[in-house]
Coordinates of C-alpha atoms and ligand atoms in Angstrom, one line a residue:
Chain A
M105 CA 127.2 70.0 83.5
H106 CA 129.6 69.1 86.2
K107 CA 130.4 71.7 88.8
N108 CA 133.9 72.1 89.9
I109 CA 135.6 72.1 86.6
S110 CA 139.1 73.1 87.0
R111 CA 140.7 73.9 83.8
H112 CA 144.2 74.7 84.9
D113 CA 144.8 71.0 85.6
G114 CA 143.6 69.7 82.2
C115 CA 140.6 67.5 81.6
T116 CA 139.7 64.0 83.0
V117 CA 142.1 62.4 80.6
T118 CA 145.1 64.1 82.2
G119 CA 143.7 63.2 85.7
A120 CA 143.4 59.5 84.7
L121 CA 146.8 59.4 83.1
T122 CA 148.4 60.5 86.3
V123 CA 147.3 57.2 87.7
T124 CA 147.5 54.7 84.9
T125 CA 150.9 55.7 83.6
F126 CA 152.5 55.0 87.0
L127 CA 151.8 51.3 86.7
R128 CA 155.1 50.4 85.1
D129 CA 154.3 47.5 82.9
S130 CA 151.0 48.8 81.5
A131 CA 150.1 50.9 78.5
T132 CA 147.3 53.5 78.2
I133 CA 145.3 54.2 75.1
V134 CA 143.6 57.6 74.9
H135 CA 140.6 57.0 72.7
G136 CA 140.1 60.2 70.8
P137 CA 141.7 62.4 68.2
K138 CA 145.5 62.8 68.5
G139 CA 145.0 66.3 69.8
C140 CA 143.4 65.1 73.1
C141 CA 146.3 62.7 73.7
H142 CA 148.9 65.4 72.8
Q143 CA 147.3 67.9 75.1
A144 CA 147.1 65.6 78.1
V145 CA 150.5 64.1 77.6
S146 CA 152.1 67.6 77.4
V147 CA 150.6 68.6 80.7
L148 CA 151.6 65.3 82.2
H149 CA 155.1 65.2 80.8
S150 CA 156.0 68.7 81.8
S151 CA 154.8 68.2 85.3
M152 CA 156.8 64.9 85.5
L153 CA 159.9 66.7 84.3
Y154 CA 159.4 69.3 87.0
N155 CA 159.3 66.4 89.5
E156 CA 162.5 64.9 88.0
C157 CA 160.7 62.0 86.5
F158 CA 162.4 61.4 83.2
D159 CA 160.7 58.2 82.1
I160 CA 158.4 58.5 79.1
P161 CA 155.3 56.6 79.8
D162 CA 153.6 54.3 77.3
I163 CA 150.7 56.2 76.0
F164 CA 149.0 55.6 72.7
S165 CA 146.2 57.4 70.9
S166 CA 143.5 55.6 68.9
A167 CA 143.9 58.7 66.6
M168 CA 140.3 59.2 65.7
D169 CA 139.9 61.0 62.4
E170 CA 137.0 62.7 60.7
K171 CA 135.7 59.4 59.4
N172 CA 135.7 58.0 63.0
I173 CA 133.8 61.0 64.2
I174 CA 131.1 60.6 61.6
F175 CA 130.7 56.8 61.8
G176 CA 132.0 56.0 65.3
G177 CA 135.5 55.2 66.4
E178 CA 135.1 51.7 67.9
D179 CA 137.0 50.1 65.0
S180 CA 140.0 52.4 65.5
L181 CA 140.0 51.6 69.2
N182 CA 139.9 47.9 68.4
D183 CA 143.0 48.3 66.1
A184 CA 144.8 50.4 68.7
I185 CA 144.2 47.7 71.4
K186 CA 145.4 45.0 69.1
E187 CA 148.6 46.9 68.4
A188 CA 149.2 47.4 72.1
L189 CA 148.6 43.8 72.8
D190 CA 151.4 42.9 70.4
E191 CA 153.8 44.4 72.8
D192 CA 154.7 43.1 76.2
F193 CA 152.4 44.9 78.5
R194 CA 150.7 43.2 81.4
C195 CA 147.6 45.4 81.2
I196 CA 146.1 48.0 79.0
F197 CA 144.0 51.0 80.1
I198 CA 141.5 52.8 77.8
I199 CA 140.6 56.4 78.5
G200 CA 137.7 57.9 76.6
T201 CA 137.6 61.6 75.6
C202 CA 134.8 64.2 75.0
I203 CA 134.9 63.2 71.4
S204 CA 134.4 59.5 71.8
D205 CA 131.8 60.0 74.4
T206 CA 129.8 62.6 72.4
I207 CA 129.5 60.4 69.4
G208 CA 128.5 57.4 71.5
D209 CA 131.4 55.0 71.3
D210 CA 130.8 52.1 73.7
I211 CA 134.3 51.6 75.1
E212 CA 133.2 49.1 77.7
S213 CA 131.9 46.7 75.2
V214 CA 135.0 47.0 73.0
C215 CA 137.1 46.2 76.1
A216 CA 134.8 43.3 77.0
G217 CA 135.4 41.8 73.6
F218 CA 139.1 41.5 74.4
N219 CA 138.7 40.4 78.0
E220 CA 136.8 37.4 76.8
K221 CA 139.7 36.0 74.7
D222 CA 142.9 37.7 76.0
S223 CA 144.7 37.1 79.2
V224 CA 146.0 40.7 79.4
P225 CA 143.3 42.7 81.0
V226 CA 141.9 45.7 78.9
I227 CA 140.4 48.1 81.4
P228 CA 138.1 50.9 80.5
I229 CA 138.4 54.1 82.6
N230 CA 135.3 56.2 82.8
A231 CA 136.7 59.6 81.7
S232 CA 135.0 61.4 78.8
G233 CA 137.1 64.5 78.8
F234 CA 135.4 67.6 80.1
L235 CA 132.1 65.9 79.7
G236 CA 133.1 63.6 82.5
G237 CA 134.1 66.4 84.8
S238 CA 137.4 67.6 86.0
F239 CA 141.0 66.4 86.4
E240 CA 140.0 65.0 89.8
D241 CA 137.1 63.0 88.4
G242 CA 139.4 61.4 85.9
F243 CA 141.9 60.7 88.7
I244 CA 139.2 59.0 90.8
S245 CA 137.8 57.0 87.9
A246 CA 141.3 55.7 87.1
L247 CA 141.9 54.6 90.7
K248 CA 138.6 52.7 90.6
G249 CA 139.4 51.2 87.1
A250 CA 142.8 50.1 88.1
S251 CA 141.4 48.4 91.3
E252 CA 139.9 45.8 89.0
I253 CA 143.4 44.3 88.9
I254 CA 143.4 43.6 92.6
G255 CA 143.4 39.8 93.1
E256 CA 140.9 37.9 95.1
N257 CA 143.4 36.5 97.6
C258 CA 146.7 37.5 99.1
N259 CA 149.5 35.9 97.2
F260 CA 151.7 34.5 99.9
S261 CA 154.1 32.9 97.7
D262 CA 156.5 35.8 97.1
K263 CA 158.7 38.2 99.0
Y264 CA 155.7 39.8 100.6
S265 CA 154.6 36.7 102.5
D266 CA 157.1 36.9 105.3
E267 CA 156.7 40.6 106.0
C268 CA 153.0 40.2 105.8
Q269 CA 153.2 37.7 108.7
I270 CA 155.7 39.7 110.8
K271 CA 154.3 43.2 110.8
P272 CA 151.1 44.8 109.8
L273 CA 151.2 46.4 106.4
V274 CA 149.4 49.4 104.9
N275 CA 148.5 50.4 101.4
I276 CA 148.9 54.0 100.3
I277 CA 146.1 54.9 97.8
G278 CA 145.9 57.8 95.4
E279 CA 149.2 59.6 95.8
K280 CA 149.3 62.8 93.8
N281 CA 151.9 61.7 91.3
L282 CA 152.4 65.2 89.9
E283 CA 152.8 66.8 93.3
Y284 CA 156.4 68.0 93.9
E285 CA 156.4 66.7 97.5
V286 CA 155.0 63.3 96.6
D287 CA 158.0 61.3 97.8
A288 CA 158.7 63.5 100.8
N289 CA 155.0 63.1 101.9
F290 CA 155.3 59.4 101.4
S291 CA 158.5 59.1 103.5
E292 CA 156.7 61.0 106.3
I293 CA 153.8 58.5 106.3
K294 CA 156.2 55.6 106.2
R295 CA 158.1 57.1 109.1
L296 CA 154.9 57.4 111.1
L297 CA 153.9 53.9 110.3
N298 CA 157.3 52.6 111.3
L299 CA 156.9 54.3 114.6
L300 CA 153.9 52.1 115.1
G301 CA 155.8 49.1 114.0
A302 CA 154.0 48.8 110.8
D303 CA 155.2 49.3 107.2
V304 CA 154.0 50.1 103.7
N305 CA 152.7 47.2 101.6
L306 CA 151.9 48.9 98.3
R307 CA 151.7 52.3 96.7
F308 CA 148.6 52.2 94.6
I309 CA 149.6 53.5 92.1
R310 CA 153.1 54.9 92.0
N311 CA 155.9 53.1 90.2
I312 CA 154.7 49.6 90.9
T313 CA 154.1 46.6 88.6
F314 CA 151.1 44.6 87.7
D315 CA 152.2 41.7 89.9
D316 CA 152.7 44.1 92.9
I317 CA 149.0 44.8 92.8
Q318 CA 148.2 41.1 93.4
N319 CA 149.5 41.7 96.9
F320 CA 147.0 44.4 97.7
N321 CA 145.1 42.3 100.2
C322 CA 148.2 41.6 102.3
A323 CA 147.5 45.0 103.9
S324 CA 145.3 45.5 107.0
L325 CA 144.8 49.2 106.4
N326 CA 144.4 51.6 103.5
I327 CA 145.5 55.2 103.7
I328 CA 144.2 57.5 101.1
R329 CA 146.2 60.6 100.2
E330 CA 143.1 62.8 100.1
D331 CA 139.4 61.9 99.5
T332 CA 137.4 65.1 99.2
T333 CA 134.3 63.3 97.9
G334 CA 134.5 60.2 100.0
D335 CA 134.2 58.2 96.8
I336 CA 137.6 56.5 97.0
K337 CA 137.1 55.3 100.5
R338 CA 133.6 53.9 99.7
H339 CA 135.0 52.1 96.7
F340 CA 137.9 50.4 98.3
E341 CA 136.0 49.5 101.4
K342 CA 133.4 47.8 99.4
L343 CA 136.0 46.1 97.2
T344 CA 138.4 44.8 99.8
N345 CA 137.0 44.8 103.3
I346 CA 140.2 46.6 104.4
P347 CA 139.5 49.6 106.7
C348 CA 140.4 53.0 105.3
I349 CA 141.8 56.3 106.7
S350 CA 140.7 58.9 104.2
S351 CA 143.5 61.4 104.4
Y352 CA 147.2 61.9 105.2
P353 CA 147.6 63.7 108.5
Y354 CA 148.0 67.5 108.4
G355 CA 149.8 69.6 111.0
I356 CA 150.5 69.0 114.7
S357 CA 147.6 67.5 116.6
N358 CA 146.2 65.8 113.5
T359 CA 149.4 63.9 113.2
L360 CA 149.0 62.5 116.7
E361 CA 145.4 61.6 116.0
F362 CA 146.5 59.8 112.9
L363 CA 148.9 57.6 114.9
K364 CA 146.1 56.9 117.3
E365 CA 143.6 56.0 114.5
A366 CA 146.1 53.9 112.6
G367 CA 147.1 52.1 115.8
E368 CA 143.5 51.2 116.5
Y369 CA 142.9 49.8 113.0
L370 CA 146.2 47.9 113.1
N371 CA 145.6 46.6 116.6
I372 CA 148.7 48.3 117.9
N373 CA 148.9 50.3 121.1
P374 CA 149.9 53.7 119.8
D375 CA 151.0 55.2 123.1
L376 CA 154.8 54.8 122.6
A377 CA 154.6 56.1 119.0
I378 CA 152.6 59.1 120.1
K379 CA 155.0 59.9 123.0
H380 CA 157.9 59.7 120.6
E381 CA 156.2 62.0 118.1
I382 CA 155.3 64.6 120.8
N383 CA 159.0 64.8 121.7
Y384 CA 160.0 65.0 118.1
Q385 CA 157.5 67.9 117.6
K386 CA 158.9 69.6 120.6
E387 CA 162.4 69.4 119.3
M388 CA 161.3 70.7 116.0
F389 CA 159.7 73.8 117.5
E390 CA 162.8 74.3 119.6
S391 CA 164.8 74.5 116.4
F392 CA 162.6 77.5 115.4
S393 CA 163.0 79.3 118.7
D394 CA 164.5 82.3 116.9
L395 CA 161.0 83.0 115.5
R396 CA 159.4 83.4 118.9
G397 CA 157.6 86.7 119.3
E398 CA 157.6 87.4 115.5
K399 CA 154.4 88.8 114.0
I400 CA 152.8 87.3 111.0
S401 CA 149.5 87.2 109.1
F402 CA 148.2 84.7 106.5
D403 CA 147.2 85.3 102.9
S404 CA 145.7 82.6 100.8
F405 CA 146.0 84.7 97.6
G406 CA 142.5 83.5 96.7
F407 CA 143.7 80.0 95.9
Q408 CA 142.1 78.2 98.7
K409 CA 140.3 78.9 102.0
A410 CA 142.9 79.0 104.7
D411 CA 142.3 76.4 107.3
S412 CA 143.2 78.9 109.9
N413 CA 143.0 76.4 112.8
L414 CA 145.8 74.4 111.5
F415 CA 148.1 77.3 110.8
T416 CA 147.2 79.1 114.0
E417 CA 148.1 76.0 115.9
I418 CA 151.5 75.8 114.3
A419 CA 152.1 79.5 115.0
R420 CA 151.1 79.1 118.6
H421 CA 153.4 76.2 119.1
T422 CA 156.3 78.1 117.6
G423 CA 155.5 81.2 119.7
I424 CA 154.7 83.4 116.7
V425 CA 152.1 86.1 117.2
L426 CA 149.3 86.6 114.7
D427 CA 148.9 90.3 113.9
S428 CA 147.4 91.8 110.8
D429 CA 150.4 94.1 110.5
G430 CA 152.8 91.2 110.7
V431 CA 154.8 89.7 107.8
T432 CA 152.4 88.2 105.2
I433 CA 152.8 84.5 104.9
P434 CA 151.4 82.8 101.9
I435 CA 149.3 79.7 102.7
P436 CA 150.8 76.8 100.8
F437 CA 148.8 75.3 98.0
F438 CA 149.1 71.9 99.5
T439 CA 148.7 71.6 103.3
P440 CA 151.8 70.3 105.1
V441 CA 151.8 66.5 105.7
G442 CA 152.8 65.3 109.1
T443 CA 155.4 66.8 111.4
G444 CA 157.9 66.7 108.6
G445 CA 155.6 68.9 106.4
V446 CA 155.3 71.4 109.3
F447 CA 159.1 71.5 109.5
H448 CA 159.5 72.4 105.9
M449 CA 156.7 75.0 106.1
L450 CA 158.3 76.7 109.2
S451 CA 161.6 76.9 107.3
Q452 CA 159.7 78.8 104.6
W453 CA 158.1 81.1 107.2
R454 CA 161.5 81.8 108.5
R455 CA 162.7 82.9 105.1
F456 CA 159.7 85.3 104.8
I457 CA 160.2 86.7 108.3
N458 CA 163.9 87.2 107.9
G459 CA 163.6 88.2 104.2
Chain B
M93 CA 123.9 81.3 42.5
K94 CA 121.3 81.3 45.2
Q95 CA 122.0 79.0 48.1
I96 CA 119.0 78.5 50.2
A97 CA 118.5 76.2 53.2
L98 CA 115.2 75.0 54.6
Y99 CA 115.5 74.3 58.3
G100 CA 112.8 72.8 60.5
K101 CA 111.8 70.2 63.0
G102 CA 111.9 66.6 61.8
G103 CA 108.6 65.4 60.5
I104 CA 107.3 69.0 59.7
G105 CA 107.2 68.3 56.0
K106 CA 110.5 69.8 55.0
S107 CA 111.2 67.2 52.4
T108 CA 107.8 67.6 50.7
T109 CA 108.2 71.4 50.8
S110 CA 111.8 71.2 49.5
A111 CA 111.0 68.8 46.7
N112 CA 108.0 70.8 45.5
L113 CA 109.9 74.0 45.8
S114 CA 112.7 72.6 43.7
A115 CA 110.2 71.3 41.1
A116 CA 108.6 74.7 40.9
L117 CA 111.9 76.5 40.6
S118 CA 112.9 74.1 37.8
E119 CA 109.9 75.2 35.8
K120 CA 111.5 78.5 35.5
S121 CA 114.3 76.9 33.5
L122 CA 116.7 77.2 36.4
D123 CA 119.4 74.7 37.1
I124 CA 118.6 73.2 40.6
L125 CA 120.6 71.1 42.9
Q126 CA 118.8 69.7 46.0
I127 CA 120.8 68.2 48.8
G128 CA 119.0 66.3 51.5
C129 CA 120.7 66.5 54.9
D130 CA 118.4 64.3 57.0
P131 CA 119.9 60.9 58.0
K132 CA 116.5 59.5 56.9
H133 CA 117.6 60.4 53.4
D134 CA 114.1 60.8 51.9
S135 CA 114.4 64.4 50.8
T136 CA 114.8 63.7 47.1
R137 CA 112.7 60.6 46.8
M138 CA 109.7 62.3 45.1
L139 CA 112.0 64.0 42.6
M140 CA 113.5 60.6 41.9
H141 CA 110.1 58.9 41.4
G142 CA 110.4 56.9 44.5
Q143 CA 114.0 55.8 44.1
W144 CA 116.2 55.7 47.1
I145 CA 119.5 57.1 45.9
P146 CA 122.7 56.0 47.6
T147 CA 123.9 58.4 50.2
V148 CA 127.2 60.1 50.1
L149 CA 128.1 58.9 53.6
D150 CA 127.3 55.3 52.8
L151 CA 129.6 55.5 49.8
V152 CA 132.3 57.1 51.9
R153 CA 132.0 54.3 54.3
E154 CA 132.1 51.6 51.7
K155 CA 134.5 53.0 49.1
G156 CA 136.5 55.6 51.0
E157 CA 136.3 59.3 50.0
G158 CA 139.0 59.1 47.4
N159 CA 137.2 56.7 45.2
I160 CA 133.9 58.5 44.8
T161 CA 132.9 60.2 41.5
T162 CA 130.2 62.8 40.9
E163 CA 128.2 60.1 39.1
D164 CA 128.1 58.0 42.2
V165 CA 126.5 60.7 44.3
V166 CA 124.6 63.2 42.0
F167 CA 121.4 61.8 40.4
S168 CA 119.3 63.5 37.8
G169 CA 115.6 63.6 38.8
Y170 CA 112.4 65.3 37.7
N171 CA 113.1 68.2 35.2
N172 CA 116.8 67.5 35.4
I173 CA 117.0 68.6 39.1
R174 CA 120.2 67.2 40.4
C175 CA 119.6 65.3 43.6
V176 CA 122.0 64.4 46.4
E177 CA 121.4 62.7 49.8
A178 CA 124.0 63.2 52.5
G179 CA 122.8 60.4 54.7
G180 CA 124.2 59.8 58.2
P181 CA 125.7 57.4 60.6
E182 CA 123.8 54.8 62.5
P183 CA 121.6 56.4 65.1
G184 CA 123.4 56.9 68.4
V185 CA 126.8 56.5 66.9
G186 CA 129.0 59.1 65.3
C187 CA 128.1 62.6 64.4
A188 CA 125.6 63.4 61.6
G189 CA 126.3 67.1 61.7
R190 CA 130.0 66.6 61.0
G191 CA 129.0 64.1 58.3
I192 CA 126.9 66.7 56.5
I193 CA 129.8 69.1 56.3
A194 CA 132.1 66.3 55.1
T195 CA 129.5 65.7 52.3
F196 CA 129.5 69.4 51.3
Q197 CA 133.2 69.5 51.2
L198 CA 133.3 66.3 49.1
L199 CA 130.8 67.8 46.6
E200 CA 132.9 71.0 46.5
K201 CA 136.0 68.9 45.7
L202 CA 134.1 67.1 43.0
D203 CA 133.0 70.5 41.5
A204 CA 129.4 69.4 42.0
L205 CA 128.2 72.4 44.0
Y206 CA 126.9 74.6 41.2
G207 CA 123.7 75.7 39.6
D208 CA 121.3 78.6 39.7
V209 CA 119.8 77.5 43.0
I210 CA 121.0 75.0 45.6
V211 CA 118.4 73.9 48.0
Y212 CA 119.7 72.4 51.2
D213 CA 117.1 70.5 53.2
V214 CA 118.4 70.5 56.8
L215 CA 117.0 69.1 60.0
G216 CA 116.7 71.7 62.7
D217 CA 115.7 70.0 65.9
V218 CA 118.7 68.0 66.5
V219 CA 120.6 69.1 69.7
C220 CA 123.8 69.3 67.8
G221 CA 125.9 72.2 66.7
G222 CA 126.8 70.2 63.6
F223 CA 123.5 71.0 62.0
A224 CA 124.2 74.7 62.2
M225 CA 127.4 74.1 60.4
P226 CA 126.1 74.7 56.9
M227 CA 125.3 78.3 58.1
R228 CA 128.6 78.8 59.7
E229 CA 130.6 77.4 56.8
G230 CA 128.7 79.7 54.3
Y231 CA 126.8 77.0 52.4
A232 CA 123.4 78.0 53.6
R233 CA 123.2 81.7 52.6
E234 CA 119.5 82.3 53.0
V235 CA 117.7 80.3 55.6
Y236 CA 114.0 79.6 55.5
L237 CA 112.4 78.3 58.6
V238 CA 109.7 75.7 57.9
T239 CA 107.2 75.4 60.7
S240 CA 103.6 74.8 61.5
G241 CA 101.5 76.1 64.4
D242 CA 102.7 73.2 66.5
F243 CA 104.5 74.4 69.5
M244 CA 107.5 72.1 69.1
A245 CA 107.9 73.1 65.5
L246 CA 107.9 76.7 66.5
Y247 CA 110.4 76.0 69.2
A248 CA 112.8 74.3 66.8
A249 CA 112.4 77.2 64.3
N250 CA 113.1 79.7 67.1
N251 CA 116.3 77.7 67.9
I252 CA 117.5 78.0 64.4
C253 CA 116.7 81.7 64.5
K254 CA 119.0 81.9 67.5
A255 CA 121.8 80.3 65.6
I256 CA 121.3 82.8 62.7
A257 CA 121.2 85.7 65.2
R258 CA 124.5 84.6 66.7
L259 CA 126.2 84.1 63.4
S260 CA 125.0 87.5 62.1
K261 CA 126.9 89.1 64.9
R262 CA 130.2 88.0 63.3
S263 CA 132.3 90.5 61.5
K264 CA 131.6 88.9 58.2
P265 CA 128.2 87.3 58.5
C266 CA 127.4 85.1 55.5
C267 CA 124.0 83.9 56.4
T268 CA 120.7 85.7 56.6
L269 CA 117.1 84.8 57.5
G270 CA 115.0 84.7 54.4
G271 CA 111.7 84.1 56.0
V272 CA 109.2 81.7 57.5
I273 CA 107.3 79.1 55.6
C274 CA 104.2 77.7 57.3
N275 CA 103.4 74.1 56.3
S276 CA 100.0 74.0 57.7
Q277 CA 98.8 71.2 60.0
N278 CA 95.3 72.5 60.1
I279 CA 95.7 73.9 63.6
E280 CA 93.2 76.5 64.6
G281 CA 94.6 80.1 64.4
E282 CA 97.7 78.7 62.6
L283 CA 98.1 81.5 60.0
G284 CA 97.8 84.2 62.7
L285 CA 100.2 82.4 65.0
V286 CA 102.9 81.7 62.5
S287 CA 102.6 85.2 60.9
E288 CA 102.9 86.8 64.3
F289 CA 105.9 84.6 65.1
A290 CA 107.6 85.6 61.9
E291 CA 107.0 89.3 62.7
K292 CA 108.2 88.9 66.2
I293 CA 111.5 87.4 65.1
N294 CA 111.9 90.4 62.7
S295 CA 111.1 88.4 59.6
E296 CA 108.1 87.7 57.4
L297 CA 105.9 84.9 56.4
T298 CA 107.2 83.9 53.0
G299 CA 104.5 81.4 52.3
F300 CA 101.5 79.5 53.7
I301 CA 101.1 76.0 52.4
P302 CA 97.6 74.8 53.2
R303 CA 97.1 71.1 54.1
S304 CA 95.9 69.4 51.0
Q305 CA 94.9 65.8 50.2
I306 CA 96.6 66.2 46.8
V307 CA 100.0 66.2 48.5
R308 CA 99.4 62.7 49.9
V309 CA 98.0 61.4 46.6
S310 CA 101.0 62.7 44.7
E311 CA 103.3 61.1 47.2
V312 CA 101.6 57.7 46.9
N313 CA 102.2 58.1 43.2
K314 CA 105.9 58.9 44.0
K315 CA 105.8 62.3 42.5
T316 CA 105.8 65.9 43.6
V317 CA 102.5 67.8 43.3
L318 CA 104.1 69.9 40.5
E319 CA 104.6 66.7 38.5
Y320 CA 101.5 64.7 39.5
A321 CA 98.9 67.5 39.5
P322 CA 100.5 70.5 37.8
E323 CA 97.1 72.2 37.3
S324 CA 96.1 71.9 40.9
E325 CA 95.7 74.8 43.3
Q326 CA 98.4 73.3 45.5
A327 CA 100.9 73.3 42.7
D328 CA 100.3 77.1 42.4
V329 CA 100.9 77.5 46.0
Y330 CA 104.4 76.1 45.5
R331 CA 104.9 78.2 42.4
K332 CA 104.1 81.3 44.3
L333 CA 106.5 80.2 47.0
A334 CA 109.2 79.7 44.5
E335 CA 108.5 83.1 42.9
K336 CA 108.6 84.8 46.3
I337 CA 111.9 83.2 47.2
M338 CA 113.5 84.1 43.9
N339 CA 112.5 87.7 44.4
T340 CA 113.7 87.8 48.0
N341 CA 117.0 89.4 48.6
P342 CA 117.3 89.4 52.4
D343 CA 118.9 92.5 53.8
P344 CA 122.1 91.4 55.7
D345 CA 121.6 94.2 58.1
K346 CA 118.2 93.0 59.2
K347 CA 119.0 90.8 62.2
P348 CA 116.6 88.1 63.5
T349 CA 115.4 88.5 67.0
P350 CA 114.7 85.1 68.5
L351 CA 112.1 84.9 71.3
S352 CA 112.6 83.8 74.8
M353 CA 110.9 80.7 76.0
D354 CA 108.4 82.8 77.9
E355 CA 107.6 84.9 74.9
L356 CA 107.2 81.9 72.8
E357 CA 104.8 80.3 75.2
T358 CA 102.8 83.5 75.6
L359 CA 102.5 83.7 71.9
A360 CA 101.3 80.1 71.6
Q361 CA 98.8 80.6 74.4
K362 CA 97.3 83.5 72.6
Y363 CA 96.4 81.4 69.6
I364 CA 96.0 77.9 70.9
K365 CA 92.9 77.5 72.9
A366 CA 92.7 74.4 75.1
Ligands
LIG214 S1 138.7 68.3 77.1 FE1 137.9 66.8 75.6 S2 138.7 67.5 73.6 FE2 139.9 68.6 75.2 S3 141.7 67.3 75.5 FE3 140.2 66.6 77.0 S4 139.1 65.0 76.0 FE4 140.2 66.0 74.4

């Protein structure tokens, strides 16, 4: 049995869908009973609405019934793939469920059958519902599965080619598509890269097309949103030879280190960018000068271990005093990304302190 | 109507026991239905004089459930015992446990689940909740554990005992432990071991079937012992077993007490000398 099974996020199927459904011209088939698909799509859809994403992604179910459960569901999967191929998708992902895994359906070989004869890739995602682990395991499997689309060579024939020559480009990997701050976090990373004179090549995978992925190798650095297991970094390094930074920067000094590290990988002297960022951080703390001398304490409400160093550093820079009798500040569920993230967090602290 | 189920490890001789038990029961002018639930589908073969009858699941696969009639799946065997084989999916694909319940439901729909005694012959060492379903769904009312002195057979029996213990905790338990049947493998100290096992799980030894050459000879002749050698001592053993089962009315308040792995091992060590 897998450790780290987090039920509030849904099973591996939901995790995988948060990746595959953000490739715009693809379809995803959940191979299992309708219920699995319904349950995963409900979680996905409500989180998307919360993030003001109103598109309804193309998700199908192979709708396994009792007969499939008794005799195996590979035929149903075959039919579902055929049906999806009739439409205009550029690629089709297949996500297995507890049910199809338990009864021994061989999803890979069903997909292989199509890949021999069809030009549209049919890509199996190693998921298996709760049998395969947690939401996060499904998410990682889907990133790995989708990476099969990455072309061998950089396609210099399209709009990317010029930029690719002029400034170094970076791929962003594994954005948390259901996270409320996903675009704000992305803008922050883009701002930092721009400071260095670099830019974003591709968001793998967030609202991109199949053809976009062909340009993956135009980048000279990959930045992963978060890689707690090290699995994502290992996979993409092996696959592409592009160096990897395994996390978005968090907080104050870590953001400066990030600029330094990215600069090294991109062969850019980061000194100017770092100088600029230090000034920017100073200005930001100045705008919170009203908080100087205030007393606060942190509470994680049991959700996560507070990375006290990071929050203590922010408090120190602002001139806030840590005191167990001070105003209780909840540790945010997601750690603030970059200097921009710190700005938003301090605005929240101000509300608590003045509230 | 008595609905009994014989559960036990694969290869322990459940089919032989079930078929001979059904044959013995039929001598009492009782109307018997025997349903084999092993994907090997050899439960009713001796009652059918060696004929492999088509399995319900094969027919479902070929014809679809809606097109199956009682005549397609229920076959009349020795002494008018009605015989059914549930069958199963290909090994490693699909779910046999689910298939068995689907079979029972189909038979119910066809009004074929009737008689004085229904004998369900169920596999019990499969690591699949599906095989406990007949108990949960109220088909297997009285469960008899078929075992020998072999450790793995006892282990499987103990597992089924756990399933019954769990189910009997429900507000409306519908399944009780009838007893333990020892199908002997000629293991030293076997009678003592299995008797003590039965006692320890808060049950009793319903029957001890000695190993006998006549069983094999009957099988070669594609018959049950009751049919091939009705005068033999072995035939009487099965008659006695049938008698005992017909007179057993398990007390629903008497809950089975499965052993822990350690207890089971200690028990086996006591009887099995290296
Ligand atoms: S946990 Fe398993 S059964 Fe439940 S929705 Fe996920 S795949 Fe389906």
